[in-house]
Amino acid sequence: MDAVSMEAPFSGVVLVSRGDETLLAEAAGYAHRAHRVANTIGTRFAIASGTKGFTALVVVGLVAEGRLKLDTTAREVLGDDLPPIDDRVTVEHLLTHTSGIGDYCDEEADPPPNPLLATSADYLAALDGFPQRTAPGTEFRYNNGAFVVLALVAERIAGIPFAELVRTRVTEAAGMADTAFLRSDALPERTATGYLEDGRSNVFSLPVVGHGDGGIYSSAPDFRKFWPALLDGRIVPRAWVDRMLTPHAEGYGLGFWLPRPGVVRLEGGDYGVSFRSTHQPSSGVTATLISNDHRGGGPRLRQLDEFLTKA
C-alpha cells in the first residue's frame, strides 16, 4: 500500500479482514480539510450507490413476508403516480436494472446535481417527466431512479418512512451502528465531508438526504459486520440471500454486483465519494475501500482485487 500511496494520494479508509482477523487497516487524509480533522478507521463516509444493496434487502424482506411479490408491478402500488412508467414494470425489473424506465439521474448523460432532495415527496417529484426508454425486461441499463421507485414502493407497502425501514430491517439486524441517512449539510462528528477535484466540498453537488438509490453514510468496520449478517440470514432468510446473489443480468443479482463466481460486491461513486466493499464467502475475506476524495483510490481498488483473487 505504501507504493500505491506514492502513485496516487488517498483520503479515506481501507480495511481488509478474514473473519475476526484484521489483515490490513489503513486510514489516510482528512475528514475535514479546513479543520485538519484526520480520517480514522471508524470515520463515516457517504457510500453513494452502495445504498442500493440495502434498498434491495428492504424490498426482498417484504417479499419474503408475503407483503409484496417480485412480479408485483410498480403501478399496482404507486397508483396514478409516475405516469411515464410502463404498467408492466415489476419489482424484479427494478431490482435488476432491466425496467427500462427513464432515469432522473442518468449517469451516462451526466445530469446536473439536484441537491434539494430531502424527502420522499421531493424524490417523487424529481422522478416524474422521464419517459420509458425500453420495454421492461429487454435490456440491462444501470438505473438510479429504479431504486428510488423501489424505496417508494416499500414505503407504501410498509407504511413506514424508507430510512426507518433501512434502520430496522438492515442496519440494526447487522449491528451497523454507524450506518444511517444523514443530512449532507449537517454532518455529525466522525463523519467525512466529500471533496471535489478543485478542493470544494461536495455539499452543493449531492442531495440533502439520500434515498433508495444512494446517499447513506457508513464506515468500513460496519461492512465487516454486514457481510456475515447477510450470509447468516440475519437480514433476510437465507433462501432469499441465495436468490439475491444469483446472477440475473450482466453480473448483477438483486441489488448486488457479482463480478465473478464466488464474489459479491457493493460499490458506489459520486461527487467526492468512492466506495467498494467486496466479500468472498469461501475465504471469509472482506475488503472495503471508502473515500471522501474524487480520485477514490483506483490503484488501491486494483490491488485489493488482485489480493482477493489469491485469497
Coordinates of C-alpha atoms in Angstrom, one line a residue:
M1 CA 0.0 0.0 0.0
D2 CA 2.9 2.4 0.6
A3 CA 4.0 2.0 -3.0
V4 CA 0.4 2.7 -4.2
S5 CA 0.3 5.8 -2.0
M6 CA 3.2 7.2 -3.9
E7 CA 1.4 6.6 -7.1
A8 CA -1.9 8.2 -6.1
P9 CA -2.6 10.2 -2.9
F10 CA -5.5 8.8 -1.0
S11 CA -8.1 10.2 1.5
G12 CA -10.2 7.5 3.2
V13 CA -10.0 4.1 4.7
V14 CA -9.0 0.6 3.5
L15 CA -10.0 -2.3 5.7
V16 CA -9.3 -6.0 4.8
S17 CA -10.3 -8.8 7.2
R18 CA -10.7 -12.5 7.3
G19 CA -13.4 -13.3 9.9
D20 CA -12.2 -11.8 13.1
E21 CA -8.6 -11.3 11.8
T22 CA -7.6 -7.9 10.5
L23 CA -5.3 -8.2 7.5
L24 CA -5.0 -4.5 6.7
A25 CA -6.3 -1.4 8.3
E26 CA -5.3 2.0 6.8
A27 CA -6.7 5.5 7.3
A28 CA -5.3 8.5 5.4
G29 CA -6.2 12.1 4.6
Y30 CA -8.7 14.4 6.2
A31 CA -12.3 14.0 7.1
H32 CA -12.5 17.8 7.2
R33 CA -9.7 19.7 5.5
A34 CA -10.2 23.2 6.9
H35 CA -10.1 22.0 10.5
R36 CA -7.5 19.3 9.7
V37 CA -9.6 16.5 11.2
A38 CA -7.9 13.3 10.2
N39 CA -9.7 10.2 8.9
T40 CA -9.7 7.2 11.2
I41 CA -10.6 3.6 10.7
G42 CA -14.0 4.4 12.2
T43 CA -14.8 7.5 10.2
R44 CA -18.2 7.5 8.5
F45 CA -18.4 8.3 4.8
A46 CA -21.1 8.6 2.2
I47 CA -21.2 5.4 0.2
A48 CA -23.4 6.6 -2.8
S49 CA -24.8 3.6 -4.7
G50 CA -23.7 1.1 -2.0
T51 CA -27.1 2.0 -0.6
K52 CA -28.8 0.0 -3.3
G53 CA -28.0 -3.2 -1.6
F54 CA -29.8 -2.0 1.5
T55 CA -32.8 -1.0 -0.6
A56 CA -32.9 -4.4 -2.2
L57 CA -32.8 -6.1 1.2
V58 CA -35.7 -4.0 2.5
V59 CA -37.8 -4.9 -0.6
V60 CA -36.8 -8.6 -0.6
G61 CA -37.6 -8.7 3.1
L62 CA -41.2 -7.5 2.3
V63 CA -41.4 -10.2 -0.4
A64 CA -40.2 -12.9 2.0
E65 CA -43.0 -11.8 4.4
G66 CA -45.6 -12.2 1.6
R67 CA -46.4 -8.4 1.6
L68 CA -45.0 -8.0 -1.9
K69 CA -44.1 -10.2 -4.9
L70 CA -41.2 -10.0 -7.4
D71 CA -43.9 -9.8 -10.1
T72 CA -45.8 -7.1 -8.4
T73 CA -45.9 -4.1 -10.8
A74 CA -44.9 -0.6 -9.6
R75 CA -48.3 0.6 -10.9
E76 CA -50.1 -1.7 -8.5
V77 CA -48.5 0.0 -5.6
L78 CA -48.0 3.6 -6.8
G79 CA -51.4 4.0 -8.5
D80 CA -51.5 7.2 -10.6
D81 CA -48.1 8.4 -9.5
L82 CA -45.3 8.5 -12.1
P83 CA -47.4 8.1 -15.3
P84 CA -44.3 7.7 -17.6
I85 CA -43.5 4.3 -16.0
D86 CA -44.7 1.4 -18.2
D87 CA -47.6 -0.5 -16.5
R88 CA -45.7 -3.8 -17.0
V89 CA -42.6 -2.8 -14.9
T90 CA -42.3 -5.2 -11.9
V91 CA -40.3 -5.1 -8.7
E92 CA -37.9 -7.7 -10.2
H93 CA -37.3 -5.5 -13.2
L94 CA -36.5 -2.6 -10.9
L95 CA -34.1 -4.7 -8.8
T96 CA -32.2 -6.0 -11.8
H97 CA -31.9 -2.7 -13.7
T98 CA -34.0 -4.1 -16.5
S99 CA -37.1 -1.9 -16.0
G100 CA -36.3 0.4 -19.0
I101 CA -37.7 3.4 -17.1
G102 CA -36.4 6.9 -17.7
D103 CA -33.7 7.8 -15.1
Y104 CA -33.9 11.0 -13.2
C105 CA -30.1 10.6 -12.6
D106 CA -28.8 9.1 -15.8
E107 CA -25.0 8.7 -15.2
E108 CA -24.3 8.4 -19.0
A109 CA -26.0 11.8 -19.5
D110 CA -24.0 13.4 -16.7
P111 CA -27.1 15.3 -15.3
P112 CA -26.7 18.4 -13.3
P113 CA -26.7 17.9 -9.5
N114 CA -30.0 18.4 -7.7
P115 CA -29.1 18.8 -4.0
L116 CA -32.6 20.0 -2.9
L117 CA -33.8 16.4 -2.4
A118 CA -34.6 15.5 1.2
T119 CA -38.0 13.8 1.4
S120 CA -39.8 11.0 -0.4
A121 CA -42.1 13.7 -1.9
D122 CA -39.0 15.5 -3.3
Y123 CA -37.8 12.4 -5.0
L124 CA -41.2 11.5 -6.3
A125 CA -41.4 14.9 -8.0
A126 CA -37.8 14.5 -9.3
L127 CA -38.7 11.2 -10.9
D128 CA -41.6 12.5 -12.9
G129 CA -41.3 13.5 -16.6
F130 CA -38.8 10.9 -17.7
P131 CA -40.4 8.7 -20.3
Q132 CA -39.9 4.9 -20.6
R133 CA -36.8 4.2 -22.6
T134 CA -37.0 0.5 -23.4
A135 CA -39.6 -2.3 -22.9
P136 CA -39.4 -3.9 -19.5
G137 CA -37.1 -6.9 -19.2
T138 CA -35.3 -6.4 -22.5
E139 CA -32.1 -4.6 -21.6
F140 CA -29.8 -4.2 -18.6
R141 CA -29.3 -0.5 -18.1
Y142 CA -28.0 0.8 -14.7
N143 CA -30.7 2.9 -13.3
N144 CA -30.7 5.1 -10.2
G145 CA -34.3 6.1 -10.5
A146 CA -35.4 2.4 -10.3
F147 CA -34.1 2.1 -6.8
V148 CA -35.9 5.3 -5.7
V149 CA -39.1 3.7 -7.1
L150 CA -38.3 0.6 -5.1
A151 CA -37.9 2.7 -1.9
L152 CA -41.2 4.4 -2.6
V153 CA -42.9 1.0 -3.2
A154 CA -41.5 -0.2 0.1
E155 CA -42.8 2.8 2.0
R156 CA -46.2 2.5 0.6
I157 CA -46.4 -1.2 1.4
A158 CA -45.0 -0.9 4.9
G159 CA -46.5 2.5 5.8
I160 CA -43.1 3.4 7.3
P161 CA -40.5 6.0 6.0
F162 CA -37.8 4.4 4.0
A163 CA -34.9 5.5 6.2
E164 CA -36.7 3.8 9.1
L165 CA -37.1 0.7 7.1
V166 CA -33.4 0.5 6.4
R167 CA -32.6 1.1 10.0
T168 CA -34.9 -1.5 11.5
R169 CA -34.6 -4.2 8.8
V170 CA -31.0 -3.9 7.7
T171 CA -28.5 -1.9 9.8
E172 CA -29.9 -2.9 13.3
A173 CA -30.1 -6.5 12.2
A174 CA -26.5 -6.4 11.1
G175 CA -25.2 -4.4 14.1
M176 CA -24.2 -1.5 11.9
A177 CA -24.4 1.3 14.5
D178 CA -22.5 3.8 12.3
T179 CA -24.7 3.5 9.2
A180 CA -27.6 6.0 8.7
F181 CA -29.1 8.6 6.3
L182 CA -27.5 11.9 7.4
R183 CA -28.1 15.4 6.1
S184 CA -25.2 16.4 3.9
D185 CA -25.3 20.0 5.2
A186 CA -25.3 19.0 8.9
L187 CA -22.8 16.1 9.3
P188 CA -22.1 15.0 12.9
E189 CA -18.7 14.2 14.4
R190 CA -16.7 11.3 13.0
T191 CA -18.2 11.9 9.5
A192 CA -16.2 12.9 6.5
T193 CA -17.0 15.7 4.2
G194 CA -16.6 14.8 0.5
Y195 CA -14.3 16.9 -1.7
L196 CA -14.4 17.7 -5.4
E197 CA -11.4 17.9 -7.8
D198 CA -10.9 21.6 -7.2
G199 CA -11.0 21.2 -3.4
R200 CA -14.5 22.4 -2.8
S201 CA -16.9 20.5 -0.6
N202 CA -19.5 18.3 -2.4
V203 CA -22.4 19.7 -0.3
F204 CA -23.9 21.5 -3.3
S205 CA -23.5 18.5 -5.5
L206 CA -25.4 15.8 -3.6
P207 CA -29.0 15.6 -2.3
V208 CA -29.5 16.9 1.2
V209 CA -30.6 13.4 2.3
G210 CA -30.1 10.2 0.3
H211 CA -32.8 7.7 -0.6
G212 CA -33.2 4.3 -2.3
D213 CA -30.5 4.9 -4.9
G214 CA -27.8 6.2 -2.7
G215 CA -26.5 8.6 0.0
I216 CA -26.4 6.6 3.2
Y217 CA -23.3 7.1 5.4
S218 CA -21.4 4.2 6.8
S219 CA -17.9 3.0 8.0
A220 CA -15.5 0.3 6.9
P221 CA -15.9 -1.6 10.2
D222 CA -19.7 -1.6 9.7
F223 CA -19.2 -3.5 6.4
R224 CA -17.1 -6.0 8.3
K225 CA -20.3 -6.8 10.2
F226 CA -22.6 -6.5 7.2
W227 CA -21.4 -9.4 5.1
P228 CA -21.6 -12.1 7.8
A229 CA -25.0 -10.9 8.9
L230 CA -26.3 -11.1 5.3
L231 CA -24.9 -14.6 4.6
D232 CA -26.1 -15.9 8.0
G233 CA -29.7 -14.9 7.1
R234 CA -30.0 -12.3 9.8
I235 CA -31.3 -9.7 7.5
V236 CA -33.5 -11.7 5.1
P237 CA -34.0 -15.5 5.1
R238 CA -31.0 -17.5 3.8
A239 CA -33.0 -18.9 0.9
W240 CA -33.6 -15.3 -0.3
V241 CA -30.0 -14.4 0.1
D242 CA -29.2 -17.2 -2.3
R243 CA -31.7 -15.8 -4.8
M244 CA -30.3 -12.3 -4.4
L245 CA -26.7 -13.5 -5.1
T246 CA -27.7 -15.5 -8.2
P247 CA -26.9 -13.6 -11.5
H248 CA -29.9 -12.2 -13.2
A249 CA -28.3 -9.9 -15.7
E250 CA -24.8 -8.6 -16.6
G251 CA -23.1 -9.9 -13.4
Y252 CA -25.8 -8.5 -11.3
G253 CA -28.2 -10.2 -8.8
L254 CA -31.0 -8.5 -6.9
G255 CA -29.3 -5.3 -5.8
F256 CA -25.7 -6.7 -5.6
W257 CA -22.9 -6.9 -8.1
L258 CA -21.4 -10.4 -8.8
P259 CA -18.1 -9.5 -10.5
R260 CA -17.0 -13.2 -10.8
P261 CA -18.1 -16.5 -9.3
G262 CA -17.8 -16.7 -5.6
V263 CA -17.5 -12.9 -5.0
V264 CA -20.2 -10.4 -4.1
R265 CA -19.8 -6.6 -4.1
L266 CA -21.5 -3.3 -3.3
E267 CA -20.0 -0.2 -4.7
G268 CA -20.8 3.4 -5.4
G269 CA -19.2 6.6 -6.7
D270 CA -20.4 10.2 -6.7
Y271 CA -19.1 13.8 -6.4
G272 CA -16.5 13.4 -3.7
V273 CA -17.5 9.8 -2.9
S274 CA -15.9 6.5 -3.7
F275 CA -16.9 3.2 -2.1
R276 CA -16.4 -0.5 -2.7
S277 CA -16.9 -3.4 -0.4
T278 CA -16.2 -6.9 -1.7
H279 CA -16.7 -10.2 0.1
Q280 CA -15.6 -13.7 -0.7
P281 CA -17.7 -16.2 1.2
S282 CA -15.4 -19.1 0.7
S283 CA -12.4 -17.5 2.4
G284 CA -14.4 -15.1 4.7
V285 CA -12.3 -12.2 3.3
T286 CA -13.9 -8.7 3.2
A287 CA -12.1 -5.8 1.5
T288 CA -13.7 -2.4 1.9
L289 CA -12.3 0.9 0.5
I290 CA -14.2 4.1 1.3
S291 CA -13.0 7.6 0.3
N292 CA -14.1 11.2 0.5
D293 CA -12.0 12.3 -2.5
H294 CA -13.0 12.4 -6.1
R295 CA -10.0 10.3 -7.1
G296 CA -11.3 7.5 -4.9
G297 CA -8.1 5.3 -4.9
G298 CA -8.3 3.4 -8.2
P299 CA -4.8 1.8 -7.8
R300 CA -5.8 0.5 -4.4
L301 CA -9.0 -1.0 -5.8
R302 CA -7.0 -2.9 -8.4
Q303 CA -4.6 -4.1 -5.7
L304 CA -7.4 -5.3 -3.5
D305 CA -9.0 -7.1 -6.4
E306 CA -5.7 -8.9 -7.0
F307 CA -5.5 -9.9 -3.4
L308 CA -9.0 -11.3 -3.4
T309 CA -8.2 -13.5 -6.5
K310 CA -5.5 -15.1 -4.4
A311 CA -7.3 -15.3 -1.0

